[in-house]
CSV table of C-alpha atoms and ligand atoms in Angstrom, one decimal:
chain,number,residue,atom,x,y,z
A,8,UNK,CA,-71.6,34.0,-90.6
A,9,UNK,CA,-75.2,33.5,-91.7
A,10,UNK,CA,-77.5,36.3,-92.7
A,11,UNK,CA,-80.0,35.8,-89.9
A,12,UNK,CA,-77.5,36.0,-87.1
A,13,UNK,CA,-75.2,38.5,-85.5
A,14,UNK,CA,-71.9,38.2,-83.9
A,15,UNK,CA,-72.4,38.8,-80.1
A,16,UNK,CA,-69.1,37.6,-78.7
A,17,UNK,CA,-65.6,37.4,-80.2
A,18,UNK,CA,-62.1,38.0,-79.1
A,19,UNK,CA,-61.1,41.7,-79.0
A,20,UNK,CA,-58.5,42.6,-81.7
A,21,UNK,CA,-56.2,44.1,-79.1
A,22,UNK,CA,-55.9,40.6,-77.5
A,23,UNK,CA,-53.3,38.7,-79.6
A,24,UNK,CA,-54.5,35.8,-81.6
A,25,UNK,CA,-52.2,33.2,-80.0
A,26,UNK,CA,-52.5,30.6,-77.3
A,27,UNK,CA,-51.5,31.7,-73.8
A,28,UNK,CA,-49.1,29.9,-71.5
A,29,UNK,CA,-51.6,29.9,-68.6
A,30,UNK,CA,-52.8,26.7,-66.9
A,31,UNK,CA,-56.3,25.5,-67.8
A,32,UNK,CA,-58.9,27.5,-65.8
A,33,UNK,CA,-56.4,30.3,-64.8
A,34,UNK,CA,-58.2,33.6,-64.5
A,35,UNK,CA,-55.4,35.7,-65.9
A,36,UNK,CA,-57.0,35.0,-69.4
A,37,UNK,CA,-60.3,36.4,-68.3
A,38,UNK,CA,-58.7,39.5,-66.8
A,39,UNK,CA,-56.7,40.1,-70.0
A,40,UNK,CA,-59.8,39.9,-72.1
A,41,UNK,CA,-61.7,42.4,-69.9
A,42,UNK,CA,-58.9,44.9,-70.0
A,43,UNK,CA,-58.6,44.4,-73.8
A,44,UNK,CA,-62.3,44.9,-74.4
A,45,UNK,CA,-62.3,48.1,-72.3
A,46,UNK,CA,-59.2,49.6,-74.1
A,47,UNK,CA,-61.1,49.1,-77.3
A,48,UNK,CA,-64.5,50.3,-76.1
A,49,UNK,CA,-63.0,53.4,-74.5
A,50,UNK,CA,-60.8,54.2,-77.5
A,51,UNK,CA,-57.6,53.9,-75.5
A,52,UNK,CA,-55.6,51.3,-77.5
A,53,UNK,CA,-53.4,53.8,-79.3
A,54,UNK,CA,-52.7,55.9,-76.3
A,55,UNK,CA,-52.0,53.2,-73.7
A,56,UNK,CA,-48.7,52.5,-72.1
A,57,UNK,CA,-49.1,49.3,-70.0
A,58,UNK,CA,-46.7,48.6,-67.1
A,59,UNK,CA,-46.4,44.8,-66.6
A,60,UNK,CA,-45.2,43.1,-63.5
A,61,UNK,CA,-43.5,39.9,-62.4
A,62,UNK,CA,-45.5,36.7,-62.0
A,63,UNK,CA,-47.4,34.4,-64.3
A,64,UNK,CA,-48.7,37.5,-66.2
A,65,UNK,CA,-45.1,38.6,-66.9
A,66,UNK,CA,-45.6,37.9,-70.7
A,67,UNK,CA,-48.7,40.2,-70.8
A,68,UNK,CA,-47.0,42.2,-73.5
A,69,UNK,CA,-47.3,39.1,-75.7
A,70,UNK,CA,-51.1,39.0,-75.2
A,71,UNK,CA,-52.2,42.6,-75.2
A,72,UNK,CA,-51.1,44.5,-78.3
A,73,UNK,CA,-50.3,47.9,-76.7
A,74,UNK,CA,-47.1,49.7,-75.9
A,75,UNK,CA,-45.6,48.3,-72.6
A,76,UNK,CA,-42.8,48.7,-70.1
A,77,UNK,CA,-41.8,45.7,-68.0
A,78,UNK,CA,-41.2,46.7,-64.4
A,79,UNK,CA,-38.9,44.9,-61.9
A,80,UNK,CA,-40.8,42.8,-59.3
A,81,UNK,CA,-43.2,45.0,-57.4
A,82,UNK,CA,-42.1,48.2,-58.9
A,83,UNK,CA,-44.8,48.7,-61.5
A,84,UNK,CA,-46.5,51.6,-59.6
A,85,UNK,CA,-43.2,53.5,-59.5
A,86,UNK,CA,-42.5,52.9,-63.1
A,87,UNK,CA,-46.1,53.9,-64.0
A,88,UNK,CA,-45.6,57.1,-62.0
A,89,UNK,CA,-42.6,58.0,-64.1
A,90,UNK,CA,-44.4,57.1,-67.4
A,91,UNK,CA,-47.5,59.1,-66.6
A,92,UNK,CA,-45.6,62.1,-65.3
A,93,UNK,CA,-43.4,62.2,-68.5
A,94,UNK,CA,-46.4,61.5,-70.8
A,95,UNK,CA,-49.5,62.8,-69.1
A,96,UNK,CA,-51.6,62.4,-72.2
A,97,UNK,CA,-51.1,58.6,-72.2
A,98,UNK,CA,-53.3,56.1,-70.6
A,99,UNK,CA,-51.2,54.2,-68.1
A,100,UNK,CA,-52.1,51.1,-66.1
A,101,UNK,CA,-50.3,48.4,-64.2
A,102,UNK,CA,-51.3,44.7,-64.1
A,103,UNK,CA,-50.0,43.0,-60.9
A,104,UNK,CA,-50.3,39.8,-58.9
A,105,UNK,CA,-50.6,39.6,-55.1
A,106,UNK,CA,-47.1,38.5,-54.6
A,107,UNK,CA,-45.9,41.3,-56.7
A,108,UNK,CA,-48.2,44.1,-55.4
A,109,UNK,CA,-48.8,43.1,-51.7
A,110,UNK,CA,-45.4,41.7,-50.8
A,111,UNK,CA,-42.2,42.9,-52.6
A,112,UNK,CA,-44.1,45.9,-54.1
A,113,UNK,CA,-46.0,47.0,-51.0
A,114,UNK,CA,-44.1,50.3,-50.6
A,115,UNK,CA,-44.5,51.2,-54.3
A,116,UNK,CA,-48.3,50.6,-54.4
A,117,UNK,CA,-48.9,52.4,-51.1
A,118,UNK,CA,-47.1,55.6,-52.1
A,119,UNK,CA,-48.4,55.6,-55.6
A,120,UNK,CA,-52.0,55.5,-54.3
A,121,UNK,CA,-51.2,58.0,-51.5
A,122,UNK,CA,-49.8,60.4,-54.0
A,123,UNK,CA,-52.9,60.0,-56.1
A,124,UNK,CA,-51.0,59.3,-59.3
A,125,UNK,CA,-53.3,59.4,-62.4
A,126,UNK,CA,-52.8,55.7,-63.1
A,127,UNK,CA,-55.0,52.6,-62.9
A,128,UNK,CA,-54.1,49.3,-61.2
A,129,UNK,CA,-55.4,45.9,-62.1
A,130,UNK,CA,-54.6,43.7,-59.1
A,131,UNK,CA,-55.1,40.0,-59.6
A,132,UNK,CA,-55.3,38.4,-56.1
A,133,UNK,CA,-55.1,34.6,-56.4
A,134,UNK,CA,-53.7,34.1,-52.8
A,135,UNK,CA,-50.4,32.6,-53.9
A,136,UNK,CA,-47.2,33.2,-55.8
A,137,UNK,CA,-48.3,31.4,-58.9
A,138,UNK,CA,-45.2,31.6,-61.2
A,139,UNK,CA,-42.7,30.3,-58.7
A,140,UNK,CA,-44.7,27.3,-57.6
A,141,UNK,CA,-47.3,28.4,-55.1
A,142,UNK,CA,-45.5,29.9,-52.1
A,143,UNK,CA,-47.5,31.8,-49.5
A,144,UNK,CA,-48.4,35.4,-50.3
A,145,UNK,CA,-49.5,38.1,-48.0
A,146,UNK,CA,-53.1,37.3,-49.2
A,147,UNK,CA,-52.9,33.6,-48.5
A,148,UNK,CA,-56.0,32.6,-46.4
A,149,UNK,CA,-55.7,31.3,-42.8
A,150,UNK,CA,-55.4,27.5,-43.0
A,151,UNK,CA,-54.5,27.5,-46.7
A,152,UNK,CA,-51.7,25.1,-47.5
A,153,UNK,CA,-48.8,26.3,-49.7
A,154,UNK,CA,-45.3,25.1,-50.3
A,155,UNK,CA,-44.0,27.5,-47.7
A,156,UNK,CA,-46.7,26.9,-45.2
A,157,UNK,CA,-47.4,23.2,-45.7
A,158,UNK,CA,-49.3,23.0,-42.4
A,159,UNK,CA,-51.6,25.9,-43.5
A,160,UNK,CA,-51.2,29.6,-42.9
A,161,UNK,CA,-51.3,30.4,-39.2
A,162,UNK,CA,-52.3,33.9,-38.0
A,163,UNK,CA,-50.0,33.8,-35.0
A,164,UNK,CA,-47.0,33.0,-37.1
A,165,UNK,CA,-47.7,34.8,-40.4
A,166,UNK,CA,-50.3,37.4,-39.5
A,167,UNK,CA,-53.7,37.8,-41.1
A,168,UNK,CA,-54.2,38.0,-44.9
A,169,UNK,CA,-53.8,41.6,-46.1
A,170,UNK,CA,-56.9,43.3,-47.4
A,171,UNK,CA,-55.4,45.6,-50.1
A,172,UNK,CA,-58.6,47.2,-51.4
A,173,UNK,CA,-59.5,48.4,-47.9
A,174,UNK,CA,-56.0,49.7,-47.3
A,175,UNK,CA,-55.8,51.5,-50.6
A,176,UNK,CA,-59.3,53.1,-50.1
A,177,UNK,CA,-58.1,54.5,-46.8
A,178,UNK,CA,-55.3,56.5,-48.5
A,179,UNK,CA,-56.0,60.1,-49.4
A,180,UNK,CA,-54.9,59.9,-53.0
A,181,UNK,CA,-57.1,57.1,-54.2
A,182,UNK,CA,-60.2,58.1,-56.3
A,183,UNK,CA,-61.8,54.7,-57.1
A,184,UNK,CA,-61.2,51.4,-55.3
A,185,UNK,CA,-63.2,48.2,-55.7
A,186,UNK,CA,-62.9,44.5,-55.1
A,187,UNK,CA,-64.5,42.0,-57.6
A,188,UNK,CA,-64.2,38.3,-58.5
A,189,UNK,CA,-64.0,36.3,-61.7
A,190,UNK,CA,-65.7,33.1,-60.4
A,191,UNK,CA,-69.0,33.4,-62.3
A,192,UNK,CA,-70.5,35.2,-65.2
A,193,UNK,CA,-72.2,37.8,-63.0
A,194,UNK,CA,-69.0,38.7,-61.2
A,195,UNK,CA,-67.0,38.8,-64.4
A,196,UNK,CA,-69.5,41.3,-65.9
A,197,UNK,CA,-69.3,43.3,-62.6
A,198,UNK,CA,-65.5,43.2,-62.8
A,199,UNK,CA,-65.6,44.8,-66.2
A,200,UNK,CA,-67.9,47.6,-64.9
A,201,UNK,CA,-65.5,48.3,-62.0
A,202,UNK,CA,-62.4,48.3,-64.3
A,203,UNK,CA,-64.2,50.8,-66.5
A,204,UNK,CA,-64.7,53.1,-63.6
A,205,UNK,CA,-61.1,52.7,-62.5
A,206,UNK,CA,-60.0,53.6,-66.0
A,207,UNK,CA,-62.4,56.5,-66.2
A,208,UNK,CA,-61.1,58.2,-63.0
A,209,UNK,CA,-57.7,58.3,-64.9
A,210,UNK,CA,-59.1,59.6,-68.2
A,211,UNK,CA,-61.1,62.3,-66.4
A,212,UNK,CA,-58.1,63.3,-64.4
A,213,UNK,CA,-59.6,62.5,-61.1
A,214,UNK,CA,-56.9,60.3,-59.8
A,215,UNK,CA,-55.8,56.8,-58.8
A,216,UNK,CA,-58.0,53.8,-59.7
A,217,UNK,CA,-57.6,50.3,-58.2
A,218,UNK,CA,-59.5,47.1,-58.7
A,219,UNK,CA,-58.6,44.0,-56.7
A,220,UNK,CA,-59.8,41.0,-58.7
A,221,UNK,CA,-60.2,37.7,-56.8
A,222,UNK,CA,-58.9,35.1,-59.2
A,223,UNK,CA,-58.3,31.4,-59.3
A,224,UNK,CA,-54.9,29.6,-59.6
A,225,UNK,CA,-56.2,26.0,-59.9
A,226,UNK,CA,-52.7,24.6,-60.3
A,227,UNK,CA,-51.3,25.9,-57.1
A,228,UNK,CA,-54.5,25.4,-55.2
A,229,UNK,CA,-54.3,21.8,-56.4
A,230,UNK,CA,-57.8,21.6,-57.6
A,231,UNK,CA,-59.9,21.6,-60.8
A,232,UNK,CA,-60.9,24.8,-62.4
A,233,UNK,CA,-64.5,24.2,-61.3
A,234,UNK,CA,-63.6,23.6,-57.7
A,235,UNK,CA,-61.3,26.6,-57.8
A,236,UNK,CA,-64.3,28.8,-58.7
A,237,UNK,CA,-66.3,27.3,-55.8
A,238,UNK,CA,-63.4,28.1,-53.5
A,239,UNK,CA,-63.5,31.8,-54.5
A,240,UNK,CA,-67.2,31.9,-53.5
A,241,UNK,CA,-66.9,29.8,-50.4
A,242,UNK,CA,-63.6,30.8,-48.9
A,243,UNK,CA,-62.2,34.0,-50.5
A,244,UNK,CA,-65.3,36.2,-50.8
A,245,UNK,CA,-66.3,35.7,-47.1
A,246,UNK,CA,-62.9,37.1,-46.1
A,247,UNK,CA,-62.3,39.5,-48.9
A,248,UNK,CA,-65.8,41.2,-49.3
A,249,UNK,CA,-66.7,42.4,-52.8
A,250,UNK,CA,-67.8,45.9,-53.3
A,251,UNK,CA,-66.8,49.5,-54.1
A,252,UNK,CA,-64.7,50.9,-51.2
A,253,UNK,CA,-64.2,54.4,-52.6
A,254,UNK,CA,-65.7,56.3,-55.5
A,255,UNK,CA,-64.9,59.9,-55.9
A,256,UNK,CA,-67.4,60.2,-58.8
A,257,UNK,CA,-70.4,59.1,-56.7
A,258,UNK,CA,-72.2,61.2,-54.1
A,259,UNK,CA,-72.6,59.8,-50.6
A,260,UNK,CA,-75.9,58.0,-51.4
A,261,UNK,CA,-74.4,56.5,-54.5
A,262,UNK,CA,-72.5,53.3,-55.3
A,263,UNK,CA,-69.8,54.0,-52.7
A,264,UNK,CA,-72.4,53.4,-50.0
A,265,UNK,CA,-72.8,49.8,-51.2
A,266,UNK,CA,-69.4,49.0,-49.7
A,267,UNK,CA,-68.9,45.4,-48.8
A,268,UNK,CA,-72.5,44.4,-49.4
A,269,UNK,CA,-72.0,42.4,-52.6
A,270,UNK,CA,-73.1,38.8,-52.6
A,271,UNK,CA,-71.2,35.8,-53.8
B,18,UNK,CA,-80.5,29.6,-84.8
B,19,UNK,CA,-78.1,30.9,-82.3
B,20,UNK,CA,-74.8,29.0,-82.1
B,21,UNK,CA,-71.3,28.9,-80.7
B,22,UNK,CA,-68.0,28.0,-82.3
B,23,UNK,CA,-65.3,26.6,-80.0
B,24,UNK,CA,-61.7,26.9,-81.2
B,25,UNK,CA,-60.5,23.4,-80.5
B,26,UNK,CA,-56.9,24.4,-80.7
B,27,UNK,CA,-57.4,27.1,-78.0
B,28,UNK,CA,-59.4,25.1,-75.6
B,29,UNK,CA,-57.6,23.8,-72.5
B,30,UNK,CA,-60.5,21.5,-71.3
B,31,UNK,CA,-61.0,23.4,-68.1
B,32,UNK,CA,-64.7,22.8,-68.4
B,33,UNK,CA,-65.8,26.1,-66.9
B,34,UNK,CA,-68.0,26.7,-69.9
B,35,UNK,CA,-69.9,23.5,-69.3
B,36,UNK,CA,-71.0,24.7,-65.9
B,37,UNK,CA,-72.6,28.0,-67.0
B,38,UNK,CA,-74.5,26.9,-70.1
B,39,UNK,CA,-78.2,27.3,-69.2
B,40,UNK,CA,-79.1,24.5,-71.7
B,41,UNK,CA,-76.2,22.3,-70.6
B,42,UNK,CA,-75.3,21.5,-74.2
B,43,UNK,CA,-71.5,21.8,-73.8
B,44,UNK,CA,-69.7,18.5,-73.1
B,45,UNK,CA,-66.1,17.3,-73.0
B,46,UNK,CA,-65.0,15.4,-76.2
B,47,UNK,CA,-63.2,12.1,-76.0
B,48,UNK,CA,-60.4,13.1,-78.3
B,49,UNK,CA,-57.3,15.1,-77.5
B,50,UNK,CA,-56.4,18.4,-79.2
B,51,UNK,CA,-52.9,19.2,-80.3
B,52,UNK,CA,-51.9,20.5,-76.8
B,53,UNK,CA,-53.1,17.3,-75.2
B,54,UNK,CA,-56.3,18.6,-73.7
B,55,UNK,CA,-59.8,17.1,-74.2
B,56,UNK,CA,-61.7,20.0,-75.7
B,57,UNK,CA,-65.2,21.2,-75.0
B,58,UNK,CA,-67.8,20.5,-77.8
B,59,UNK,CA,-71.5,20.7,-78.4
B,60,UNK,CA,-72.7,17.2,-79.5
B,61,UNK,CA,-74.3,17.0,-82.9
B,62,UNK,CA,-77.9,18.0,-82.8
B,63,UNK,CA,-77.7,20.0,-79.6
B,64,UNK,CA,-76.6,23.3,-81.1
B,65,UNK,CA,-80.2,24.2,-81.9
B,66,UNK,CA,-80.9,24.6,-78.2
B,67,UNK,CA,-78.2,27.4,-77.9
B,68,UNK,CA,-79.8,30.7,-76.9
B,69,UNK,CA,-76.8,32.9,-77.7
B,70,UNK,CA,-76.5,34.1,-74.1
B,71,UNK,CA,-72.7,34.1,-74.3
B,72,UNK,CA,-72.2,32.9,-70.7
B,73,UNK,CA,-69.8,30.2,-72.0
B,74,UNK,CA,-67.7,32.8,-73.9
B,75,UNK,CA,-67.7,35.1,-70.9
B,76,UNK,CA,-66.3,32.6,-68.5
B,77,UNK,CA,-63.8,31.0,-70.9
B,78,UNK,CA,-60.3,32.0,-69.8
B,79,UNK,CA,-58.8,31.3,-73.2
B,80,UNK,CA,-61.3,33.3,-75.3
B,81,UNK,CA,-61.9,30.1,-77.3
B,82,UNK,CA,-65.6,30.7,-77.9
B,83,UNK,CA,-67.3,32.9,-80.5
B,84,UNK,CA,-71.1,33.4,-80.2
B,85,UNK,CA,-73.6,34.2,-82.9
B,86,UNK,CA,-77.2,35.1,-81.9
B,87,UNK,CA,-80.3,34.8,-84.1
B,88,UNK,CA,-81.3,38.3,-85.2
B,89,UNK,CA,-84.6,39.5,-83.7
B,90,UNK,CA,-87.2,40.5,-86.3
B,91,UNK,CA,-86.6,44.3,-86.7
B,92,UNK,CA,-89.4,46.2,-84.9
B,93,UNK,CA,-90.7,49.4,-86.4
B,94,UNK,CA,-88.7,52.4,-85.2
B,95,UNK,CA,-86.5,50.3,-82.9
B,96,UNK,CA,-83.0,51.6,-82.5
B,97,UNK,CA,-80.1,49.3,-83.1
B,98,UNK,CA,-78.5,47.5,-80.2
C,11,TPP,C1,-36.6,40.7,-57.4
C,11,TPP,C2,-37.2,39.4,-57.6
C,11,TPP,N1,-37.5,38.6,-56.5
C,11,TPP,C3,-38.1,37.4,-56.7
C,11,TPP,C4,-38.5,37.0,-58.0
C,11,TPP,C5,-39.2,35.6,-58.1
C,11,TPP,N2,-40.6,35.7,-58.4
C,11,TPP,C6,-41.0,35.6,-59.7
C,11,TPP,S1,-42.7,35.7,-59.8
C,11,TPP,C7,-42.8,35.8,-58.1
C,11,TPP,C8,-44.2,35.8,-57.4
C,11,TPP,C9,-45.3,36.2,-58.3
C,11,TPP,O1,-46.5,36.0,-57.7
C,11,TPP,P1,-47.8,36.9,-57.9
C,11,TPP,O2,-47.5,38.3,-58.0
C,11,TPP,O3,-48.9,36.5,-56.9
C,11,TPP,O4,-48.3,36.5,-59.4
C,11,TPP,P2,-48.9,35.1,-60.0
C,11,TPP,O5,-47.8,34.4,-60.5
C,11,TPP,O6,-49.6,34.4,-58.9
C,11,TPP,O7,-49.9,35.6,-61.1
C,11,TPP,C10,-41.6,35.8,-57.5
C,11,TPP,C11,-41.4,35.8,-56.1
C,11,TPP,C12,-38.2,37.8,-59.1
C,11,TPP,N3,-38.5,37.5,-60.3
C,11,TPP,N4,-37.6,39.0,-58.9
C,12,SF4,S1,-49.7,28.9,-61.9
C,12,SF4,FE1,-51.6,29.8,-61.3
C,12,SF4,S2,-51.5,32.0,-61.8
C,12,SF4,FE2,-49.9,30.8,-62.9
C,12,SF4,S3,-50.8,30.3,-65.0
C,12,SF4,FE3,-51.1,28.5,-63.6
C,12,SF4,S4,-53.1,28.9,-62.7
C,12,SF4,FE4,-52.4,30.8,-63.6
C,13,SF4,S1,-64.0,27.4,-70.9
C,13,SF4,FE1,-62.8,27.6,-72.8
C,13,SF4,S2,-60.9,26.5,-72.4
C,13,SF4,FE2,-62.4,25.9,-70.8
C,13,SF4,S3,-63.3,24.0,-71.6
C,13,SF4,FE3,-64.6,25.7,-72.2
C,13,SF4,S4,-63.9,26.4,-74.3
C,13,SF4,FE4,-62.3,25.1,-73.3
């Protein structure tokens, strides 16, 4: 480093210095970095117990250097409940995909949120089961082709894509619920702000925090990383509106009122 | 001069960084890295255009980019950061 310059961006230390197994352009890497930066900035690294899930991010414990428990598919919110209740002074978060959270793990996430457990949930919604080869998820968009709906998802046959953020916000126990995206620099920075809030409602003892992060899976969408980011703006955000759906820390005129009004 | 460093062995050639650079100085190299990806690079001579905005590093899924920004001349009484 030269004398007349300052370091303005580098990899957080809590993010392991090793290549990831993710595909080129996969947003899991961005989500990991944001979580890592926040754990460092909020002084939580030493007191974190992360509960990882099943999906492409199954090896998260190799990439974020914090204590971790690996939960069975979909069960991360139940495991996190146990961890937090046994060790209330720890910072506990789950990191789950949409196949994990909205399909096999639907019961666990609903009840965890409804009970208002003091945990935080990072929900990576990429509209497919990534790890197993791109099968349809509950979040797959109408018309989207996957290996298990090769003709495109059909509302009559498979129902409408599930909007998790709205559902979680409607439950009594949730304290902070937002939906963000990782498709451009502005939305990435906004995602970090929302994740910080979701973490803060836990550290301040307010309750359950949930951020749904619209993310790209270029491989199973069968498109380039650049096209995948465009798809988030053009197809995902119109159906899954960005915004803060619940914020127990804001007054009525505050940020919570901005629900669903975020642009692309 | 602000500048970026791209860790060639970490880059997967997704090209997302090339789309967000306001100066459009990031390009794909012709060579392959050890993983078989054609990495992003800034062609010789173009780095002086870098503003240190860190957009490329923010969007990089592989945290392959480090950003250095030219220090502003210290103003009297200005607080750090
Ligand atoms: C009990 C159980 N059922 C099924 C599987 C197979 N399986 C592994 S990952 C996965 C889907 C993961 O998709 P998602 O949560 O969307 O994460 P992504 O890979 O897209 O990040 C499934 C069904 C499993 N590991 N365990
Ligand atoms: S399959 Fe999809 S979710 Fe999995 S690493 Fe590749 S891009 Fe990411
Ligand atoms: S965003 Fe990162 S991984 Fe993708 S081409 Fe640029 S430096 Fe390489």
